CSV table of C-alpha atoms in Angstrom, one decimal:
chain,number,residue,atom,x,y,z
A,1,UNK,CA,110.9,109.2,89.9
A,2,UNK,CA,113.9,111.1,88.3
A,3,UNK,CA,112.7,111.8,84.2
A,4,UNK,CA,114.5,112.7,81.6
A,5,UNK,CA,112.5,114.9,78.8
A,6,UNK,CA,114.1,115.0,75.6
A,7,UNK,CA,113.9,116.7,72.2
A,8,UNK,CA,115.8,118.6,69.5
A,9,UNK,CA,115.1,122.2,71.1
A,10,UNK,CA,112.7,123.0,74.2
A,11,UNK,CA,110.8,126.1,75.1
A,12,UNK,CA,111.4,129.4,74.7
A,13,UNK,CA,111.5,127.5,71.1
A,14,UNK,CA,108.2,127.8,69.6
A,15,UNK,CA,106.9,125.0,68.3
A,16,UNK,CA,104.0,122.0,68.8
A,17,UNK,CA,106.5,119.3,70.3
A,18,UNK,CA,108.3,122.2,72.3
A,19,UNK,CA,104.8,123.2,73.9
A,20,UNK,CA,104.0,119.0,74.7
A,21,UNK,CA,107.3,118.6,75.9
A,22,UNK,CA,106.9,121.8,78.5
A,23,UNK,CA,103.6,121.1,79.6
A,24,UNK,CA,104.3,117.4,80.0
A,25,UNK,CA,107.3,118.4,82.1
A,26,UNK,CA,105.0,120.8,84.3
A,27,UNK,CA,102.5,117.9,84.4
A,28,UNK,CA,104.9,115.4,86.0
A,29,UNK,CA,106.3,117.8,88.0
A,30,UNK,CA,103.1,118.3,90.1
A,31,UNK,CA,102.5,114.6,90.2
A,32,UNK,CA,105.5,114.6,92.3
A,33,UNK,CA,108.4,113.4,89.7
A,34,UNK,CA,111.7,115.0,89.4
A,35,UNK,CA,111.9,116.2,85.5
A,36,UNK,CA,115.0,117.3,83.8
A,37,UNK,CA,114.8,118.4,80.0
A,38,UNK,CA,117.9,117.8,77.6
A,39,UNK,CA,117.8,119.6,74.1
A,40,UNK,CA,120.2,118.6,71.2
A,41,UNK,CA,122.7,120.9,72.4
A,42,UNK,CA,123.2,119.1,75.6
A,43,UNK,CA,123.1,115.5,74.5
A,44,UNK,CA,126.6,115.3,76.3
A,45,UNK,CA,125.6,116.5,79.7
A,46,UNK,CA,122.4,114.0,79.5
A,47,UNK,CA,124.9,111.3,78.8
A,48,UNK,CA,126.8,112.0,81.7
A,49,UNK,CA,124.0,112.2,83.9
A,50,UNK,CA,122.7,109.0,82.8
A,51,UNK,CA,125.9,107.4,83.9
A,52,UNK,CA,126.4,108.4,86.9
A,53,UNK,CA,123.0,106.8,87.7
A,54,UNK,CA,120.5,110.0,87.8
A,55,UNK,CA,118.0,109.3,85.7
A,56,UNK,CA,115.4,106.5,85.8
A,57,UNK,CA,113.4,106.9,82.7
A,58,UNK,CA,113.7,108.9,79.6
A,59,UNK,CA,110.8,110.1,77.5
A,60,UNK,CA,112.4,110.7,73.7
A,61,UNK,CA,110.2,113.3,71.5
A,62,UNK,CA,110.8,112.8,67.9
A,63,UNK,CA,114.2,112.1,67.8
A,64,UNK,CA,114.4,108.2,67.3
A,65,UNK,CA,112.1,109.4,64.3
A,66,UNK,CA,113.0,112.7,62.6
A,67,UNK,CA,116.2,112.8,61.0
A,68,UNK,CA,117.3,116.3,62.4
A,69,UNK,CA,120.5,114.8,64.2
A,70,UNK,CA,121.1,111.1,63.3
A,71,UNK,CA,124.0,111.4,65.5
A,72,UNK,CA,121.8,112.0,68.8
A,73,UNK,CA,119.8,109.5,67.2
A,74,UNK,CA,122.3,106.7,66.7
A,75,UNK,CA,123.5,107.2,70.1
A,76,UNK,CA,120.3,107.2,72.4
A,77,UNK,CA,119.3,103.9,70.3
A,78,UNK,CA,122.6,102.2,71.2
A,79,UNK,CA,121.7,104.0,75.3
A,80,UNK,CA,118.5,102.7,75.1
A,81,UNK,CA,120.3,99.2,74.3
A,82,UNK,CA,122.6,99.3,76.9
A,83,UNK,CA,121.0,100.8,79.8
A,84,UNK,CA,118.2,98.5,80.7
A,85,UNK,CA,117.9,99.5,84.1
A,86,UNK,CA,116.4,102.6,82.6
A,87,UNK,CA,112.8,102.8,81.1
A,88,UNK,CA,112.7,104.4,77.7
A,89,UNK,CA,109.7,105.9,76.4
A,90,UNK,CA,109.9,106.8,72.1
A,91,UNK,CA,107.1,109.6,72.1
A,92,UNK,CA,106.6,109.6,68.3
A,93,UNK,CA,104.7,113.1,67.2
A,94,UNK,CA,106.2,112.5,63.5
A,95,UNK,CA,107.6,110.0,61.6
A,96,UNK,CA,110.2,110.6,58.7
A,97,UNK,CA,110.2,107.4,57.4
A,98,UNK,CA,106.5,108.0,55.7
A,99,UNK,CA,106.9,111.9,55.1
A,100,UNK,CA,106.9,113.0,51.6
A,101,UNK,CA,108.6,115.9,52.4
A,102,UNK,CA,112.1,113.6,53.5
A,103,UNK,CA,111.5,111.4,50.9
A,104,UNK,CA,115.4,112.3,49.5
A,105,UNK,CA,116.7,111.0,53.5
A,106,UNK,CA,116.3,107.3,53.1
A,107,UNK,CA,115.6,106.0,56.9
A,108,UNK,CA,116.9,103.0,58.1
A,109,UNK,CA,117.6,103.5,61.7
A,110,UNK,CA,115.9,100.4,63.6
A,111,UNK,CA,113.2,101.3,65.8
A,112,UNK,CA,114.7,101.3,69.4
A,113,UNK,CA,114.2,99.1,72.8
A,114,UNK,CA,111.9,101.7,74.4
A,115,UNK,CA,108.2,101.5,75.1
A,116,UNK,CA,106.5,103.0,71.5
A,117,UNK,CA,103.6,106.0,72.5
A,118,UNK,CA,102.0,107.6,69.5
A,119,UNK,CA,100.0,110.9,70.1
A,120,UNK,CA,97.1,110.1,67.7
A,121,UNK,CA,95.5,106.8,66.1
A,122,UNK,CA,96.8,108.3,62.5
A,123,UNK,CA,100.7,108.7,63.9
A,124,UNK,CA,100.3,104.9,65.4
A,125,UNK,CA,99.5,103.5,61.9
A,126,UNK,CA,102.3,105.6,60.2
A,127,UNK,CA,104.8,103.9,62.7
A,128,UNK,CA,103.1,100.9,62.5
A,129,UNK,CA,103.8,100.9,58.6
A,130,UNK,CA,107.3,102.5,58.9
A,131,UNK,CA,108.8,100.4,61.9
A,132,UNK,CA,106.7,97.2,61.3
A,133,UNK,CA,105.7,96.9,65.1
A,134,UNK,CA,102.5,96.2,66.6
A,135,UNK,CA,102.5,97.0,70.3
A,136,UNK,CA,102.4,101.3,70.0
A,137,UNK,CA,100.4,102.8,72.7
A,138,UNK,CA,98.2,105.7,72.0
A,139,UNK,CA,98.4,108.6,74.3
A,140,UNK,CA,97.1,112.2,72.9
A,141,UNK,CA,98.7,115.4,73.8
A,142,UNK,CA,97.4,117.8,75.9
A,143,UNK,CA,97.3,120.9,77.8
A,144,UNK,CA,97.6,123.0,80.3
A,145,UNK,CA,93.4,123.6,80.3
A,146,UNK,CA,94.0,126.2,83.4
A,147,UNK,CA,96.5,127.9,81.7
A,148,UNK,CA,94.8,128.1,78.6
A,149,UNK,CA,91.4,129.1,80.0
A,150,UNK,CA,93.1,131.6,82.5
A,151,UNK,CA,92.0,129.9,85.4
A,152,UNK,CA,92.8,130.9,89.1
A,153,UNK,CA,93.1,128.7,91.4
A,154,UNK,CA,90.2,129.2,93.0
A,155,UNK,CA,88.1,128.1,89.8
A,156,UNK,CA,90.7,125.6,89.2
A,157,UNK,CA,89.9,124.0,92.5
A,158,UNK,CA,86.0,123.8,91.5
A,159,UNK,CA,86.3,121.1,89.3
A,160,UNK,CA,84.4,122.5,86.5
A,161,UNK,CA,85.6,120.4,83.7
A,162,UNK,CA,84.0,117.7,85.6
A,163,UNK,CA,79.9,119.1,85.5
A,164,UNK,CA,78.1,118.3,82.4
A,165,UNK,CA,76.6,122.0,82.3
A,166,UNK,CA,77.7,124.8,84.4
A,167,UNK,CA,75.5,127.9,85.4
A,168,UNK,CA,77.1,131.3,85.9
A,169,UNK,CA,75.3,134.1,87.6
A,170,UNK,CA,77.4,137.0,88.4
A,171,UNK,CA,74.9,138.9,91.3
A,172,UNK,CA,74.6,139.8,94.4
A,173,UNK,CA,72.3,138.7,96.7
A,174,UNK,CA,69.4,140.8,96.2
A,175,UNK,CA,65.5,140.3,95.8
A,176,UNK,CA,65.2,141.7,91.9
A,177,UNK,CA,68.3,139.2,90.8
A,178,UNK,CA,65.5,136.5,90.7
A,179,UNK,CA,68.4,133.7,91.9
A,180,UNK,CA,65.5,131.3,93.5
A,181,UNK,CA,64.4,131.4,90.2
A,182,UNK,CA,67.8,130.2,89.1
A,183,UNK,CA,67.9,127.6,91.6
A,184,UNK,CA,64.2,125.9,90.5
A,185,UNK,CA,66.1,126.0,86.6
A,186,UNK,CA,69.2,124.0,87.9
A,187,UNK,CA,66.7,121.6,89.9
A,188,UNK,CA,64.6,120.7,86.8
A,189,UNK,CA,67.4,120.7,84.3
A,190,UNK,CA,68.7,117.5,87.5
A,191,UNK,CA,65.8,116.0,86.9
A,192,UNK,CA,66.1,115.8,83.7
A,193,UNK,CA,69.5,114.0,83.8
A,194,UNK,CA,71.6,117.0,83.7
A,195,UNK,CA,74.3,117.2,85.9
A,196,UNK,CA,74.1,121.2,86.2
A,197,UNK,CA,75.7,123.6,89.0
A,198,UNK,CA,74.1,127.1,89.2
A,199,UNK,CA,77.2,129.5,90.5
A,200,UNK,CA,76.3,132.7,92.1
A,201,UNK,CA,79.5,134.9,92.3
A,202,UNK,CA,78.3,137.6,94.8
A,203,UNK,CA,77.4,137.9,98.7
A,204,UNK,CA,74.5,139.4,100.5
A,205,UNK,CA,74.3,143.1,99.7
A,206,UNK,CA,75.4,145.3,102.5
A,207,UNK,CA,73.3,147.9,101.8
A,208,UNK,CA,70.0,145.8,101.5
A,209,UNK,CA,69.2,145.2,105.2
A,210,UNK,CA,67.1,141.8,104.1
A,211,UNK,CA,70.3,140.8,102.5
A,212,UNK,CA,71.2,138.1,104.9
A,213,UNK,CA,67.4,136.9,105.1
A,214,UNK,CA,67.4,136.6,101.5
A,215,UNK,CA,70.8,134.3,101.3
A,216,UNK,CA,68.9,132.2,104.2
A,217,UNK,CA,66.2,131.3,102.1
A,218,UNK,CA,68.1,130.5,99.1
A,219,UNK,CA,70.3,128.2,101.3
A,220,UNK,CA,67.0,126.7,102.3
A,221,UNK,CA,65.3,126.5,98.9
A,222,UNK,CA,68.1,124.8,97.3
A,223,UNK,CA,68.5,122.4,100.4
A,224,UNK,CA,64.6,121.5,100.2
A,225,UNK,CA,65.1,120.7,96.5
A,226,UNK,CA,68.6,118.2,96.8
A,227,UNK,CA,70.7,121.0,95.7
A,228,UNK,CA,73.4,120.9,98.0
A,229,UNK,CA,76.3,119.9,95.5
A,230,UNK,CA,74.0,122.2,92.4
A,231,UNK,CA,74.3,125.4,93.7
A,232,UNK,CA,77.4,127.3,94.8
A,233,UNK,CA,77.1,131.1,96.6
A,234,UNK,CA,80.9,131.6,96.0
A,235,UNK,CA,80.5,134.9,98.1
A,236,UNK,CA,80.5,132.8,101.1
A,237,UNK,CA,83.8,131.8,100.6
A,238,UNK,CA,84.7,135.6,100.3
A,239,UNK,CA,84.6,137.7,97.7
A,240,UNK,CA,85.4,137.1,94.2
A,241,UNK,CA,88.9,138.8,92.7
A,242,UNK,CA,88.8,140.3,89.1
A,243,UNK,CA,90.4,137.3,87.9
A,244,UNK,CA,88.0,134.7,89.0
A,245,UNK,CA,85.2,136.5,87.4
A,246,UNK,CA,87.2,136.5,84.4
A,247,UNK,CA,88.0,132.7,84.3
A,248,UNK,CA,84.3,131.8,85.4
A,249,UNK,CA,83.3,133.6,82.1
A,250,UNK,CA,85.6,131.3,80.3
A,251,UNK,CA,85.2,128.4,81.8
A,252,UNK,CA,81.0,128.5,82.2
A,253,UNK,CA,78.4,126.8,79.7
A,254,UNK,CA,76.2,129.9,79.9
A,255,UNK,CA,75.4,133.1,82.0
A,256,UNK,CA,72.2,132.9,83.8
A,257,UNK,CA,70.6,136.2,84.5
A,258,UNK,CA,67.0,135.9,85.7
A,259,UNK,CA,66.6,139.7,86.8
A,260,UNK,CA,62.9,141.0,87.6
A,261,UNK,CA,64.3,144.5,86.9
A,262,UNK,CA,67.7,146.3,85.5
A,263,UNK,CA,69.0,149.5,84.3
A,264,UNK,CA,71.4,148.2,82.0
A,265,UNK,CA,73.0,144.9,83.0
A,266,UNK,CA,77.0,144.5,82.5
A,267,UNK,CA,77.4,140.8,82.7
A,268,UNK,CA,75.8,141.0,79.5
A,269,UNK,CA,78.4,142.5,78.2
A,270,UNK,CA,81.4,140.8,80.0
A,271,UNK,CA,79.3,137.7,78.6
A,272,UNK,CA,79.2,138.7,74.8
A,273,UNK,CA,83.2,139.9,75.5
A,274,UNK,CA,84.1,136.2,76.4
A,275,UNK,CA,81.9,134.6,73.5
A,276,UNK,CA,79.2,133.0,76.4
A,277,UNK,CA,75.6,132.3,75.7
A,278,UNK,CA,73.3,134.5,77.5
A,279,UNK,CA,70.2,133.5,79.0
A,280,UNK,CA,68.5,136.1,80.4
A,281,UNK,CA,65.0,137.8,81.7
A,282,UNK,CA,63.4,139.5,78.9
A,283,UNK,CA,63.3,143.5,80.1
A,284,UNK,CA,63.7,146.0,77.8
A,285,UNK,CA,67.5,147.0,79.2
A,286,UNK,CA,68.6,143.6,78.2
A,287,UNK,CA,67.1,144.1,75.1
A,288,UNK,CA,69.1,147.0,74.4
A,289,UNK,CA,72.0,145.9,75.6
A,290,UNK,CA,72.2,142.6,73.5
A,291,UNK,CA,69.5,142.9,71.0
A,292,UNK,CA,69.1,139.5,69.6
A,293,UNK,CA,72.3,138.7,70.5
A,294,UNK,CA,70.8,136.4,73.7
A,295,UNK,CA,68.2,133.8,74.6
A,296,UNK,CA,65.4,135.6,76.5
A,297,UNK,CA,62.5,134.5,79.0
A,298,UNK,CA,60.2,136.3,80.5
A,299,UNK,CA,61.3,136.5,84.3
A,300,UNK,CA,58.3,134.8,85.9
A,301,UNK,CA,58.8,132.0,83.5
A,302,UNK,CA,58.1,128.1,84.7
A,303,UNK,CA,61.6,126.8,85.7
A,304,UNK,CA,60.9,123.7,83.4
A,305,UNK,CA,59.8,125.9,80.8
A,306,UNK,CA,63.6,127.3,81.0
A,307,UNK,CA,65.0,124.2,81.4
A,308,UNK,CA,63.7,122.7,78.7
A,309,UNK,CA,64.2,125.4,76.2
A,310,UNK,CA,68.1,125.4,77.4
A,311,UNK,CA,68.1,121.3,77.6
A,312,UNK,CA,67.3,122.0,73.3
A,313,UNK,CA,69.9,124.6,72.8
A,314,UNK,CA,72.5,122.6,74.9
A,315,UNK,CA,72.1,119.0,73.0
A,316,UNK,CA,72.3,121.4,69.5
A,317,UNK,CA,75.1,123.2,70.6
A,318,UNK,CA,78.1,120.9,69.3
A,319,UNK,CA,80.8,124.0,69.9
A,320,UNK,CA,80.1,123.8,73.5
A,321,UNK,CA,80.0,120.3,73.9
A,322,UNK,CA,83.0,119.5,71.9
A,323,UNK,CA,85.3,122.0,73.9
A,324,UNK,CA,83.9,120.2,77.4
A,325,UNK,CA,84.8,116.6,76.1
A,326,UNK,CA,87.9,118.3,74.7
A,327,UNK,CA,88.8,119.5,78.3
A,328,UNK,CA,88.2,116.1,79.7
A,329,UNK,CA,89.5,114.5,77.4
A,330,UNK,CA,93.2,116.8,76.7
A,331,UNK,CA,94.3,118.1,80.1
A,332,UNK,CA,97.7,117.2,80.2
A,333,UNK,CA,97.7,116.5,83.9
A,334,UNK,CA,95.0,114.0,83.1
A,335,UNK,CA,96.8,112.5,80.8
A,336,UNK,CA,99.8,111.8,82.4
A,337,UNK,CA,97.9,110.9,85.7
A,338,UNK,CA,95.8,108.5,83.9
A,339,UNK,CA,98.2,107.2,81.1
A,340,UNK,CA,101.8,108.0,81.7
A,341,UNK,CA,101.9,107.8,84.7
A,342,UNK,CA,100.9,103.9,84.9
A,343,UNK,CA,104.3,103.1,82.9
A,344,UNK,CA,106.5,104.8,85.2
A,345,UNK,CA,105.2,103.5,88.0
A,346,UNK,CA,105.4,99.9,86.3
A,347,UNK,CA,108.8,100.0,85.4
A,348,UNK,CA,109.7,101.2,89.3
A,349,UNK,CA,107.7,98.4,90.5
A,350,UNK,CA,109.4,95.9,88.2
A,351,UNK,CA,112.8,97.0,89.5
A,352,UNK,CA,112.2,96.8,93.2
């Protein structure tokens, strides 16, 4: 579907509706739609485009209610009258008409013949009051969450946004890394009704000669306890750029690092750099490493003993779980998949 984005001024512009109206374009995009994006400046070339039939439906930011160019205002209203073929869409961020601050600009333009979105409950009662309509649709904004997280593709593609408590273990595959122990945590924090995923980041060690031996009976261990969509060796699928280390750090619940024995331990560190919670074996290295800046265990611990003790720390931990709900909940792509979307595809199936 050929959209139209509009709004006073886009991006390089800084500004909230300038970032919405970019990453709402981006967000279509990949969803297959063909997006142009008209600022103020160009309200002439959007009108000739329009006429000469290239445009299907038009998504208006703030400009049928912010007085910043009644002009452009005046004339997409009397557009949106005349052009029914096309679907309108009034994307209200703000709304003049109840603004203090414009109090001096009396507003009476009428509210146009467009669908009516609001980004937020609170705006949908402001243009509620101001335009005295009932039917405004909610949908939030949002944001480009792999962007913002610094996610690489290859994260992106684990769907981590979707787990309710994600594991991350940067290791190789050696004996003293204590992963099986790792493995038995993610299976009883399962049966507990945690949807966990214990990530491993590293390979078998090429200079262990067990290495392989060792990977074959994790695979089995984690088969033999149901794990087979819990536990992720990402080595297998090659090794691990700089980057996806990085955005597993960001995007992770917690570092899990079970180690029997360490001389120092620099996840630990990458882990305190990125603002993740640390779970980790009690050994003195750790100790001095992180002080009492981590949750320790001792290393032959009982996995429910573990899982339990993080089951506490996780249902207390409102920071974490707000920024998960927040990621499911304010990806644009979502959004527009899920909300937006629906409308366009409406309007095309209304004017077959």
């Amino acid at each position: 579907m050929r959209v139209s984005l509009l709004h006073y001024t886009l991006p390089p512009a800084i500004g909230g509706v300038e970032r919405v109206v970019g990453t709402q374009a981006e967000a279509l995009r990949s969803l297959g739609h063909e997006v142009s994006l008209w600022p103020a400046q160009q309200k002439a070339e959007f009108a000739a485009a329009l006429a000469r039939g290239a445009v299907d439906a038009v998504i208006v930011h703030n400009v049928f209610t912010m007085p910043f160019d009644l002009e452009w205002t005046r004339e997409l209203t009397r557009l949106a009258l005349a052009r029914k073929d096309v679907l309108w869409i009034n994307w209200v961020h703000d709304v003049a008409a109840v603004n203090p601050h414009y109090a001096g600009i009396p507003w009476k333009e009428p509210a146009p013949r467009a669908l009516h979105v609001a980004v937020s409950e609170a705006r949908r009662r402001d243009y509620e009051r101001a335009a005295g309509l009932r039917d405004i649709r909610v949908i939030p904004n949002g944001l480009d969450m792999a962007q913002v997280l610094g996610l690489t593709r290859r994260v992106k593609e684990l769907g981590l946004e979707s787990r309710g408590l994600v594991l991350f273990h940067p290791a190789r595959l050696v004996r003293r890394k204590n992963i099986e122990l790792g493995i038995r945590v993610t299976s009883a924090l399962r049966k507990a009704g945690v949807d966990a995923l214990y990530l491993v980041s590293g390979a078998p060690d090429p200079h262990q000669a067990d290495g392989r031996a060792y990977h074959a009976e994790l695979c089995r261990l984690a088969g033999e306890l149901g794990l087979d969509d819990g536990v992720r060796f990402l080595g297998e699928d090659g090794p691990l750029c700089e980057a996806d280390v990085r955005a597993l750090y960001a995007a992770a619940d917690l570092l899990f690092f079970p180690s029997t024995g360490e001389g120092f331990g620099l996840p630990l560190l990458e882990a305190a750099a990125h603002r993740l919670p640390v779970w980790c074996s009690d050994l003195p290295a750790h100790r001095e490493v992180l002080g009492d800046g981590a949750h320790f265990f001792p290393a032959n611990s009982p996995p429910e003993t573990i899982s339990a003790q993080i089951m506490r720390w996780w249902r207390a931990d409102v920071p974490d779980a707000c920024r998960k709900s927040l990621w499911r909940r304010h990806d644009m792509l979502k959004i527009c998949l899920e909300h937006l979307e629906p409308l366009l595809l409406a309007h095309t199936h209304d004017h077959d």
